[in-house]
Coordinates of C-alpha atoms in Angstrom, one line a residue:
M1 CA -43.6 -70.4 -58.7
N2 CA -42.2 -68.9 -55.5
H3 CA -40.7 -72.2 -54.2
I4 CA -38.3 -72.0 -51.2
A5 CA -35.8 -74.4 -50.0
P6 CA -36.9 -76.9 -47.2
G7 CA -36.6 -75.2 -43.8
A8 CA -36.2 -71.7 -45.3
R9 CA -38.7 -69.1 -44.2
A10 CA -39.1 -65.7 -45.7
G11 CA -40.0 -62.9 -43.3
I12 CA -40.1 -65.1 -40.2
Y13 CA -38.1 -64.5 -37.0
H14 CA -35.9 -67.6 -36.4
Y15 CA -35.8 -68.8 -32.9
D16 CA -32.4 -69.5 -31.4
E17 CA -31.6 -72.1 -28.6
I18 CA -32.3 -69.6 -25.9
D19 CA -35.9 -69.0 -27.3
R20 CA -36.5 -72.7 -27.6
Q21 CA -35.2 -73.6 -24.1
F22 CA -37.3 -70.8 -22.6
V23 CA -40.5 -72.0 -24.3
A24 CA -39.8 -75.7 -23.5
E25 CA -39.2 -74.9 -19.8
R26 CA -42.5 -73.0 -19.7
V27 CA -44.4 -75.9 -21.2
E28 CA -43.0 -78.2 -18.5
Q29 CA -43.9 -75.8 -15.8
F30 CA -47.4 -75.5 -17.0
R31 CA -47.7 -79.3 -17.4
K32 CA -47.0 -79.6 -13.6
Q33 CA -49.6 -77.0 -12.8
V34 CA -52.2 -78.7 -14.9
D35 CA -51.4 -82.0 -13.1
R36 CA -51.9 -80.2 -9.8
R37 CA -55.3 -78.8 -10.9
L38 CA -56.5 -82.2 -12.2
S39 CA -55.5 -83.8 -8.9
G40 CA -57.4 -81.2 -6.9
E41 CA -54.2 -79.8 -5.3
L42 CA -55.0 -76.4 -6.9
T43 CA -58.5 -74.9 -6.8
E44 CA -59.9 -73.2 -9.9
E45 CA -59.3 -69.8 -8.3
E46 CA -55.7 -70.7 -7.6
F47 CA -55.2 -72.1 -11.1
K48 CA -56.9 -69.2 -12.9
P49 CA -53.9 -66.7 -13.0
I50 CA -51.6 -69.6 -14.1
R51 CA -53.7 -70.7 -17.0
L52 CA -54.4 -67.2 -18.2
M53 CA -50.7 -66.4 -18.4
N54 CA -50.5 -69.5 -20.7
G55 CA -53.4 -68.4 -22.9
L56 CA -56.1 -70.8 -21.5
Y57 CA -59.6 -69.4 -20.8
L58 CA -62.6 -71.2 -19.3
Q59 CA -65.6 -70.3 -21.5
L60 CA -69.2 -71.3 -21.5
H61 CA -68.9 -74.8 -22.7
A62 CA -65.2 -75.7 -22.7
Y63 CA -61.7 -74.3 -22.4
M64 CA -60.4 -72.0 -25.1
L65 CA -56.7 -71.8 -25.9
R66 CA -55.3 -68.7 -27.6
I67 CA -52.2 -69.2 -29.7
A68 CA -49.8 -66.3 -30.2
V69 CA -49.0 -65.4 -33.7
P70 CA -46.4 -62.6 -33.1
Y71 CA -47.3 -59.5 -35.2
G72 CA -49.6 -61.8 -37.3
V73 CA -46.7 -63.4 -39.3
M74 CA -46.3 -67.2 -39.5
S75 CA -44.8 -69.9 -41.8
A76 CA -46.6 -72.5 -43.8
T77 CA -45.1 -75.1 -41.4
Q78 CA -46.6 -73.4 -38.4
L79 CA -50.0 -73.1 -40.0
R80 CA -49.9 -76.9 -40.8
K81 CA -49.2 -77.5 -37.1
L82 CA -52.2 -75.4 -36.1
S83 CA -54.3 -77.4 -38.5
A84 CA -53.0 -80.7 -37.1
I85 CA -53.7 -79.6 -33.5
G86 CA -57.2 -78.5 -34.5
R87 CA -57.9 -82.0 -35.9
K88 CA -56.4 -83.9 -33.0
Y89 CA -57.6 -81.8 -30.0
D90 CA -60.4 -79.6 -31.2
R91 CA -63.3 -80.0 -33.7
G92 CA -61.5 -79.6 -37.0
Y93 CA -61.2 -75.8 -37.2
G94 CA -59.6 -72.7 -35.7
H95 CA -60.7 -69.1 -35.2
F96 CA -58.5 -66.2 -36.2
T97 CA -58.9 -63.1 -34.0
T98 CA -58.7 -59.4 -34.1
R99 CA -55.3 -59.6 -32.2
Q100 CA -53.9 -61.6 -35.2
N101 CA -53.9 -64.8 -33.1
L102 CA -55.7 -68.1 -33.4
Q103 CA -58.1 -69.7 -30.9
Y104 CA -59.3 -73.2 -30.3
N105 CA -62.7 -73.2 -28.6
W106 CA -63.2 -76.9 -27.6
I107 CA -60.0 -77.8 -25.6
K108 CA -59.8 -80.3 -22.8
L109 CA -57.6 -79.1 -19.8
E110 CA -55.7 -82.4 -19.7
D111 CA -54.7 -81.9 -23.4
T112 CA -53.2 -78.4 -23.1
P113 CA -49.6 -79.4 -22.1
A114 CA -49.5 -81.8 -25.1
I115 CA -50.8 -79.0 -27.4
L116 CA -48.2 -76.5 -26.0
H117 CA -45.5 -79.1 -26.5
E118 CA -46.5 -79.6 -30.2
L119 CA -46.6 -75.8 -30.7
A120 CA -43.0 -75.5 -29.3
E121 CA -41.9 -77.9 -32.0
V122 CA -42.6 -75.2 -34.6
D123 CA -41.5 -72.2 -32.4
M124 CA -44.9 -71.2 -31.3
H125 CA -46.5 -70.8 -27.9
A126 CA -49.5 -69.3 -26.0
L127 CA -47.5 -67.1 -23.6
Q128 CA -49.0 -63.7 -22.7
T129 CA -52.1 -64.1 -24.9
S130 CA -54.1 -63.4 -21.7
G131 CA -53.4 -61.8 -18.3
N132 CA -52.6 -58.3 -17.2
C133 CA -49.4 -58.1 -19.3
V134 CA -48.2 -56.8 -22.7
R135 CA -50.2 -58.9 -25.2
N136 CA -49.3 -59.8 -28.8
V137 CA -47.9 -56.7 -30.6
T138 CA -49.8 -56.3 -33.9
T139 CA -48.8 -54.6 -37.1
D140 CA -49.8 -54.0 -40.7
P141 CA -50.6 -57.3 -42.4
F142 CA -49.1 -56.0 -45.6
V143 CA -45.8 -55.3 -43.8
G144 CA -42.7 -55.9 -45.9
A145 CA -44.7 -55.9 -49.1
A146 CA -46.9 -52.7 -49.3
K147 CA -46.0 -50.1 -51.9
D148 CA -46.6 -47.3 -49.3
E149 CA -44.4 -48.8 -46.6
V150 CA -41.9 -46.4 -45.0
V151 CA -40.6 -48.6 -42.1
D152 CA -40.8 -52.4 -41.6
G153 CA -42.9 -52.7 -38.5
R154 CA -42.0 -56.4 -38.0
V155 CA -38.5 -55.4 -36.8
Y156 CA -39.7 -53.3 -34.0
A157 CA -42.6 -55.6 -33.1
E158 CA -40.1 -58.4 -32.7
I159 CA -37.9 -56.2 -30.5
L160 CA -41.0 -55.6 -28.3
R161 CA -41.8 -59.3 -28.3
Q162 CA -38.4 -60.1 -26.9
W163 CA -38.4 -57.1 -24.5
T164 CA -41.9 -57.7 -23.0
T165 CA -42.0 -61.5 -22.8
M166 CA -41.9 -62.2 -19.0
H167 CA -40.6 -58.7 -18.3
P168 CA -40.4 -58.8 -14.5
E169 CA -41.8 -55.3 -14.0
F170 CA -44.7 -55.5 -16.5
T171 CA -46.0 -59.1 -16.1
Y172 CA -48.7 -57.9 -13.6
L173 CA -49.9 -54.6 -14.9
P174 CA -53.2 -53.0 -13.7
R175 CA -54.8 -54.5 -16.8
K176 CA -54.0 -56.0 -20.2
F177 CA -51.9 -53.9 -22.5
K178 CA -52.0 -53.8 -26.3
I179 CA -49.5 -52.2 -28.7
A180 CA -49.8 -51.7 -32.5
I181 CA -47.3 -50.5 -35.0
S182 CA -47.8 -49.1 -38.5
G183 CA -45.0 -48.2 -40.8
A184 CA -46.9 -47.2 -43.9
E185 CA -48.7 -44.1 -45.2
S186 CA -52.0 -45.9 -44.7
D187 CA -52.9 -47.3 -41.3
R188 CA -53.9 -50.9 -41.7
A189 CA -53.2 -51.7 -38.0
A190 CA -55.8 -49.4 -36.3
V191 CA -53.0 -47.9 -34.1
R192 CA -55.1 -45.3 -32.4
I193 CA -57.5 -47.8 -30.7
H194 CA -54.6 -49.4 -28.8
D195 CA -53.1 -48.7 -25.4
V196 CA -50.0 -47.6 -27.3
G197 CA -50.1 -46.9 -31.0
L198 CA -46.9 -46.4 -32.9
L199 CA -46.6 -44.7 -36.3
A200 CA -43.1 -45.4 -37.7
R201 CA -41.7 -42.7 -39.9
R202 CA -38.4 -41.4 -41.3
N203 CA -37.0 -37.9 -40.8
E204 CA -35.3 -35.8 -43.5
K205 CA -32.1 -37.8 -43.0
G206 CA -33.9 -41.0 -43.6
E207 CA -33.6 -42.2 -40.0
P208 CA -36.5 -44.2 -38.5
G209 CA -38.4 -42.8 -35.6
F210 CA -41.9 -43.1 -34.0
S211 CA -44.9 -41.0 -33.1
F212 CA -46.4 -42.3 -29.9
Y213 CA -50.2 -42.3 -29.4
V214 CA -51.3 -43.4 -25.9
G215 CA -54.6 -44.1 -24.2
G216 CA -56.7 -45.6 -27.1
G217 CA -59.0 -48.5 -26.5
L218 CA -62.6 -49.6 -26.9
G219 CA -64.8 -51.5 -24.5
R220 CA -67.0 -49.9 -21.8
S221 CA -65.4 -46.5 -22.2
P222 CA -64.0 -46.0 -25.8
F223 CA -61.2 -43.5 -26.4
V224 CA -59.1 -42.5 -29.3
G225 CA -55.3 -42.6 -28.6
K226 CA -53.8 -39.2 -28.0
L227 CA -50.4 -38.0 -29.4
V228 CA -47.9 -37.9 -26.5
R229 CA -44.7 -37.4 -28.6
E230 CA -44.4 -36.6 -32.2
W231 CA -40.9 -38.0 -32.6
V232 CA -39.0 -40.6 -30.7
A233 CA -35.7 -41.7 -32.3
Q234 CA -35.0 -45.4 -32.9
E235 CA -32.3 -45.4 -30.1
D236 CA -34.9 -44.2 -27.6
F237 CA -37.7 -46.6 -28.8
V238 CA -37.5 -49.0 -25.9
A239 CA -36.7 -46.3 -23.3
Y240 CA -39.8 -44.2 -24.1
L241 CA -42.1 -47.2 -24.1
E242 CA -40.6 -48.3 -20.8
A243 CA -41.3 -44.8 -19.4
I244 CA -45.0 -45.1 -20.5
L245 CA -45.4 -48.5 -18.9
R246 CA -43.7 -47.4 -15.7
V247 CA -46.0 -44.4 -15.3
Y248 CA -49.0 -46.7 -16.0
N249 CA -47.8 -49.3 -13.6
Q250 CA -47.4 -46.7 -10.9
Y251 CA -50.6 -44.7 -11.3
G252 CA -53.0 -47.2 -13.0
R253 CA -56.0 -48.1 -11.0
R254 CA -56.0 -51.6 -9.4
D255 CA -59.0 -51.1 -7.2
N256 CA -61.5 -51.0 -10.1
I257 CA -61.3 -53.3 -13.1
Y258 CA -63.4 -50.9 -15.2
K259 CA -61.0 -48.0 -14.6
A260 CA -57.8 -49.9 -14.8
R261 CA -56.8 -49.4 -18.5
I262 CA -54.3 -46.7 -19.4
K263 CA -57.0 -44.9 -21.4
I264 CA -58.7 -44.0 -18.1
L265 CA -55.4 -42.9 -16.6
V266 CA -54.7 -40.6 -19.5
H267 CA -58.2 -39.2 -19.3
E268 CA -58.2 -38.6 -15.6
L269 CA -54.7 -37.2 -15.3
G270 CA -55.1 -35.2 -18.5
L271 CA -52.8 -35.4 -21.5
E272 CA -50.5 -32.6 -20.3
K273 CA -49.9 -34.2 -16.8
F274 CA -49.6 -37.7 -18.2
T275 CA -47.1 -36.5 -20.8
Q276 CA -45.1 -34.7 -18.1
E277 CA -44.9 -37.8 -16.0
V278 CA -43.7 -39.9 -19.0
E279 CA -41.1 -37.3 -20.0
E280 CA -39.7 -37.1 -16.5
E281 CA -39.4 -40.9 -16.4
F282 CA -37.9 -41.0 -19.9
A283 CA -35.3 -38.5 -18.8
R284 CA -34.3 -40.8 -16.0
L285 CA -34.1 -43.9 -18.3
R286 CA -32.4 -42.3 -21.2
G287 CA -28.9 -43.4 -21.5
P288 CA -26.6 -46.4 -22.4
K289 CA -28.6 -49.0 -20.5
Y290 CA -31.8 -48.4 -22.4
R291 CA -30.3 -47.3 -25.7
L292 CA -31.5 -49.5 -28.6
D293 CA -28.2 -50.5 -30.2
P294 CA -28.3 -50.2 -34.0
E295 CA -26.5 -53.6 -34.2
I296 CA -29.4 -55.2 -32.4
V297 CA -31.8 -53.6 -34.8
E298 CA -29.8 -54.8 -37.8
G299 CA -29.5 -58.3 -36.4
I300 CA -33.2 -58.6 -36.1
R301 CA -33.8 -56.9 -39.5
K302 CA -31.8 -59.7 -41.2
H303 CA -34.6 -62.1 -40.2
F304 CA -37.0 -60.0 -42.3
A305 CA -34.8 -59.6 -45.4
P306 CA -36.8 -59.4 -48.6
P307 CA -37.4 -62.8 -50.2
P308 CA -35.6 -63.5 -53.5
F309 CA -37.9 -61.7 -55.8
E310 CA -37.4 -62.3 -59.5
E311 CA -36.9 -59.4 -61.8
L312 CA -40.3 -59.3 -63.5
P313 CA -42.2 -56.8 -65.7
D314 CA -45.0 -55.1 -63.7
H315 CA -47.5 -55.9 -66.5
S316 CA -48.7 -59.5 -66.8
E317 CA -50.3 -60.6 -70.1
S318 CA -51.6 -63.9 -68.6
L319 CA -53.2 -62.0 -65.7
E320 CA -55.0 -59.6 -68.1
R321 CA -56.2 -62.5 -70.2
A322 CA -57.6 -64.2 -67.1
R323 CA -59.2 -61.0 -66.0
A324 CA -61.0 -60.6 -69.3
A325 CA -62.1 -64.2 -69.5
D326 CA -63.4 -64.7 -65.9
P327 CA -65.6 -62.0 -64.4
A328 CA -65.6 -63.6 -60.9
F329 CA -61.8 -63.6 -60.9
A330 CA -61.8 -60.0 -62.2
N331 CA -64.0 -59.0 -59.3
W332 CA -61.7 -60.8 -56.7
L333 CA -58.7 -59.1 -58.3
A334 CA -60.3 -55.7 -58.0
V335 CA -61.3 -56.2 -54.3
N336 CA -58.8 -58.6 -52.6
V337 CA -55.5 -57.8 -54.4
A338 CA -53.3 -54.8 -53.5
E339 CA -50.2 -53.3 -55.0
H340 CA -46.8 -54.7 -54.1
K341 CA -43.5 -52.8 -53.8
A342 CA -41.8 -55.3 -56.1
P343 CA -42.7 -55.2 -59.9
G344 CA -44.6 -58.2 -61.1
Y345 CA -45.9 -59.2 -57.6
A346 CA -49.1 -58.6 -55.7
I347 CA -50.6 -58.9 -52.2
A348 CA -53.6 -61.3 -52.0
T349 CA -56.1 -61.2 -49.2
V350 CA -57.6 -64.6 -48.4
S351 CA -61.1 -64.0 -47.1
L352 CA -62.3 -66.0 -44.2
K353 CA -65.8 -64.5 -44.7
P354 CA -67.8 -66.7 -47.1
A355 CA -71.4 -65.7 -47.6
G356 CA -73.3 -67.0 -44.6
G357 CA -70.1 -68.1 -42.9
I358 CA -68.5 -67.5 -39.5
P359 CA -66.0 -64.6 -39.6
G360 CA -62.5 -65.7 -38.9
D361 CA -63.1 -69.4 -38.8
A362 CA -61.0 -71.8 -41.0
T363 CA -61.3 -75.5 -41.2
C364 CA -58.2 -77.6 -40.8
D365 CA -58.5 -78.6 -44.5
Q366 CA -58.6 -74.9 -45.4
M367 CA -55.5 -74.2 -43.2
D368 CA -53.6 -77.0 -44.9
L369 CA -54.5 -75.6 -48.3
V370 CA -53.4 -72.1 -47.4
A371 CA -50.2 -73.5 -46.1
D372 CA -49.6 -75.3 -49.4
L373 CA -50.5 -72.2 -51.4
A374 CA -48.1 -70.1 -49.2
E375 CA -45.3 -72.4 -50.1
R376 CA -46.2 -72.5 -53.8
H377 CA -46.9 -68.8 -54.3
S378 CA -45.6 -66.7 -51.4
F379 CA -42.2 -67.9 -50.2
G380 CA -43.7 -70.1 -47.5
E381 CA -45.1 -67.3 -45.3
L382 CA -48.4 -65.7 -44.6
R383 CA -50.1 -63.2 -42.3
V384 CA -53.2 -63.0 -40.1
T385 CA -55.0 -59.6 -40.3
H386 CA -56.8 -57.8 -37.4
V387 CA -60.0 -58.0 -39.5
Q388 CA -59.8 -61.9 -39.3
N389 CA -58.6 -62.7 -42.8
L390 CA -55.3 -64.2 -44.1
V391 CA -52.8 -62.6 -46.4
L392 CA -50.4 -64.1 -49.0
A393 CA -48.1 -61.1 -49.3
H394 CA -45.7 -62.0 -52.2
V395 CA -47.7 -63.6 -55.1
K396 CA -46.5 -63.3 -58.7
K397 CA -49.1 -61.6 -60.9
D398 CA -48.8 -64.5 -63.3
E399 CA -49.9 -66.9 -60.6
L400 CA -52.9 -65.0 -59.2
Y401 CA -55.5 -66.8 -61.3
D402 CA -54.2 -70.2 -60.3
L403 CA -54.2 -69.1 -56.7
W404 CA -57.7 -67.8 -56.8
K405 CA -59.2 -70.9 -58.5
Q406 CA -57.8 -73.1 -55.7
L407 CA -59.0 -70.7 -53.0
D408 CA -62.4 -70.5 -54.6
A409 CA -62.8 -74.2 -54.8
A410 CA -62.2 -74.4 -51.0
G411 CA -64.6 -71.6 -50.1
L412 CA -61.8 -69.1 -49.6
G413 CA -62.3 -67.1 -52.8
S414 CA -64.8 -64.5 -51.7
A415 CA -64.2 -61.1 -53.2
N416 CA -65.2 -58.9 -50.2
A417 CA -62.1 -57.5 -48.5
G418 CA -63.1 -54.1 -47.1
L419 CA -66.7 -54.5 -48.3
I420 CA -70.0 -55.1 -46.4
G421 CA -69.4 -58.9 -46.4
D422 CA -66.0 -58.5 -44.7
I423 CA -67.6 -58.5 -41.2
I424 CA -65.6 -58.6 -38.0
A425 CA -67.4 -60.6 -35.2
C426 CA -66.3 -61.8 -31.8
P427 CA -67.3 -65.4 -30.7
G428 CA -70.2 -63.9 -28.7
L429 CA -72.7 -65.8 -26.6
D430 CA -72.1 -69.0 -28.5
Y431 CA -68.8 -69.3 -26.7
C432 CA -68.0 -66.4 -24.4
A433 CA -69.1 -66.3 -20.8
L434 CA -69.0 -62.5 -20.8
A435 CA -71.2 -62.0 -23.8
N436 CA -74.8 -60.6 -23.6
A437 CA -75.8 -61.7 -27.1
R438 CA -74.7 -63.9 -30.0
S439 CA -72.5 -62.3 -32.6
I440 CA -72.0 -65.2 -35.0
P441 CA -75.6 -65.8 -36.2
L442 CA -76.2 -62.1 -36.8
A443 CA -73.0 -61.9 -38.8
Q444 CA -74.1 -64.9 -40.8
A445 CA -77.5 -63.4 -41.5
I446 CA -76.1 -60.1 -42.6
S447 CA -73.5 -61.8 -44.8
A448 CA -76.2 -63.9 -46.4
R449 CA -78.4 -60.9 -47.0
F450 CA -75.6 -59.2 -48.9
A451 CA -74.1 -62.3 -50.5
D452 CA -74.2 -61.0 -54.1
P453 CA -70.6 -59.9 -54.9
L454 CA -71.7 -57.4 -57.5
R455 CA -74.1 -55.8 -54.9
Q456 CA -71.2 -55.5 -52.5
R457 CA -69.1 -53.8 -55.1
T458 CA -71.9 -51.4 -55.8
I459 CA -72.1 -50.5 -52.1
G460 CA -68.4 -50.1 -51.9
E461 CA -66.2 -49.7 -48.8
L462 CA -68.3 -50.3 -45.7
G463 CA -67.1 -52.1 -42.7
I464 CA -69.5 -53.9 -40.3
K465 CA -68.1 -54.9 -36.9
I466 CA -70.1 -56.9 -34.3
S467 CA -69.4 -57.3 -30.5
G468 CA -71.4 -59.6 -28.3
C469 CA -70.8 -57.3 -25.2
I470 CA -69.5 -54.0 -24.1
N471 CA -65.9 -55.4 -24.0
A472 CA -65.9 -54.7 -27.8
C473 CA -63.8 -57.6 -29.0
G474 CA -65.5 -57.1 -32.3
H475 CA -64.3 -53.5 -32.5
H476 CA -67.9 -52.3 -33.0
H477 CA -67.1 -48.7 -31.9
V478 CA -65.0 -48.1 -35.0
G479 CA -67.2 -49.8 -37.5
A480 CA -68.7 -47.7 -40.2
I481 CA -71.7 -49.7 -39.0
G482 CA -71.1 -51.1 -35.5
I483 CA -73.4 -53.6 -33.7
L484 CA -73.3 -54.2 -30.0
G485 CA -75.2 -57.1 -28.3
V486 CA -77.1 -56.1 -25.2
D487 CA -79.3 -58.1 -22.8
K488 CA -82.9 -56.8 -22.2
K489 CA -84.5 -58.9 -19.5
G490 CA -83.1 -62.1 -20.8
T491 CA -83.7 -61.2 -24.5
E492 CA -80.9 -60.5 -27.0
Y493 CA -81.0 -57.1 -28.6
Y494 CA -78.6 -55.1 -30.8
Q495 CA -77.6 -51.5 -30.6
I496 CA -76.5 -49.9 -33.9
T497 CA -73.8 -47.3 -34.2
V498 CA -72.7 -45.5 -37.3
G499 CA -69.6 -43.4 -38.3
G500 CA -66.8 -45.3 -36.7
D501 CA -63.4 -45.2 -38.3
P502 CA -60.3 -47.4 -37.4
T503 CA -57.8 -45.6 -39.7
L504 CA -55.6 -42.5 -39.0
T505 CA -58.8 -40.4 -38.9
T506 CA -60.0 -42.6 -36.0
A507 CA -63.5 -41.9 -34.9
I508 CA -65.9 -43.6 -32.4
G509 CA -69.4 -44.3 -33.9
D510 CA -72.6 -42.7 -32.6
I511 CA -75.6 -44.6 -31.4
L512 CA -78.3 -44.4 -34.0
G513 CA -81.3 -45.2 -31.8
P514 CA -82.9 -47.8 -29.6
A515 CA -81.6 -51.4 -29.7
V516 CA -83.4 -53.8 -32.0
T517 CA -83.9 -57.6 -32.2
E518 CA -81.7 -59.8 -34.4
T519 CA -84.3 -59.9 -37.2
E520 CA -84.8 -56.2 -37.0
A521 CA -81.0 -55.7 -37.0
V522 CA -80.6 -57.3 -40.4
D523 CA -83.4 -55.3 -41.9
A524 CA -81.9 -52.1 -40.3
I525 CA -78.6 -52.7 -41.9
E526 CA -80.3 -53.0 -45.3
A527 CA -82.2 -49.8 -44.6
I528 CA -79.0 -48.0 -43.7
V529 CA -77.4 -49.2 -47.0
D530 CA -80.5 -48.1 -49.0
V531 CA -80.4 -44.6 -47.5
Y532 CA -76.7 -44.4 -48.2
L533 CA -77.1 -45.4 -51.8
A534 CA -80.0 -43.0 -52.3
N535 CA -78.0 -40.1 -50.8
R536 CA -74.4 -40.5 -51.9
S537 CA -73.2 -37.8 -54.3
D538 CA -71.7 -40.4 -56.7
E539 CA -70.4 -44.0 -56.7
S540 CA -67.0 -42.9 -55.3
E541 CA -68.4 -41.3 -52.1
R542 CA -67.9 -43.7 -49.2
F543 CA -70.6 -44.5 -46.6
I544 CA -68.7 -42.6 -43.9
D545 CA -68.4 -39.5 -46.0
T546 CA -72.1 -39.5 -47.0
L547 CA -73.0 -39.9 -43.3
K548 CA -70.9 -36.8 -42.4
R549 CA -72.6 -34.8 -45.2
V550 CA -76.3 -35.7 -44.6
G551 CA -76.2 -36.5 -40.9
H552 CA -78.0 -39.2 -38.9
A553 CA -81.6 -38.1 -39.5
P554 CA -82.3 -39.9 -42.8
F555 CA -81.0 -43.1 -41.4
K556 CA -83.0 -42.8 -38.2
E557 CA -86.2 -41.9 -40.0
R558 CA -86.0 -45.0 -42.2
I559 CA -85.3 -47.4 -39.4
Y560 CA -87.5 -46.0 -36.6
A561 CA -90.3 -44.3 -38.5
A562 CA -92.8 -47.0 -37.5
D563 CA -92.0 -46.4 -33.8

């Protein structure tokens, strides 16, 4: 088994005393501000910007606290702490989000300083998980393990975490700012729907560099990120991003919240003018002060050194025997397990989407189990994905069957990664004060309708994404099937889009027709699937490809014929 020494952590950035002192000071500052709010010295309006910069939201029924999981990577020790906090201060569970973070939905204001203090004990915090600042930088959940990886995105995500945390110039931007990095041939980080999306590559000399996409984002006005620069060398990585943020900070709208994101600035200025402004600022910044020193990069890279993999044959006899003997395991293996760069190892996705379950939710008992399994099978480290699942990235093939049996016994063994049961859903009107409709019950109903794992395999790759409002926290715009909750005179309705794509061929889905009720929405999804199965050229043709070939008409006709 992949046991590690106590205290050792594979693929985790190790805080130093400067990090720990900084976080501890922020906890004490916030404790004093909470005391002032509870005593009435601060009004809610005065307190709001303070709590938001510390990850605390006021939602429909309670406070919600969002915990930062930088680039989605954490240790088993940290996950156990999240579990302990959920038991002590919440209702026995946590919710993993599309920003690779974790949220508690039932927090008391007076408990938040104690929670933040406990988080600091394991090098965690809630800083900049809200507010008009640079949020958690996300990356490929298979980073450091994927067979198609070219550059380790964790290294540069950590550089950005350190650079952007409490950056004096970028703490109060016109609006929130989200960055994603992908360093593999396949985009598993949805880079082109971010304010800045970075594709890390290597040139002919093997040197790392980045393609910069700017102005992506969903919400009220969805845009796909545009290529601003094909190649930025590693030494200019920080300088070029600083140039982008300075241009945004100078020209971004502050008079209209709906037009404040950088995607609107790029759209209104035009790509050519925006690029010109960035290049001029970059020329002023370029030089020794902003040069990313290779020694700094190598120092951070050491934190992400490969774990001590054993020299193993790539073929596992025990795995093949288990595959042949247990069809349910064979199905999970085919769907939830990906190739690893090290022979004899595999990448296992832990689904947080059981049939009829709430996407992204994990009980504290489940979190403890995953922490145990991470230590036993994956060098004590795990990842959170932007599709609200967990990943154990370094599992021996010989140990996959034992891993799956324990996951399955705890309700975590669903074989649906990338299939119709792997639904993204925001908290919706059950929790969020901004939502127009509930997302969770609809996700549960669709998941239950397509519960049969063999049926899901027959349907194949098909992502459903649900948002409870136009803010698009459920990424509905880029779902192969997207669902948006809308309010019609006090009644919850759902607008269906088709054709979205979050990968390198990023596309925004098209509205299929008039909004429908919750019950009608579940039937409509089944009708869409039936039309797809009847029209696909063969079993290998994906839904999105069939849609491009046959158009929207057959799907509209099936759903809206009665109208």
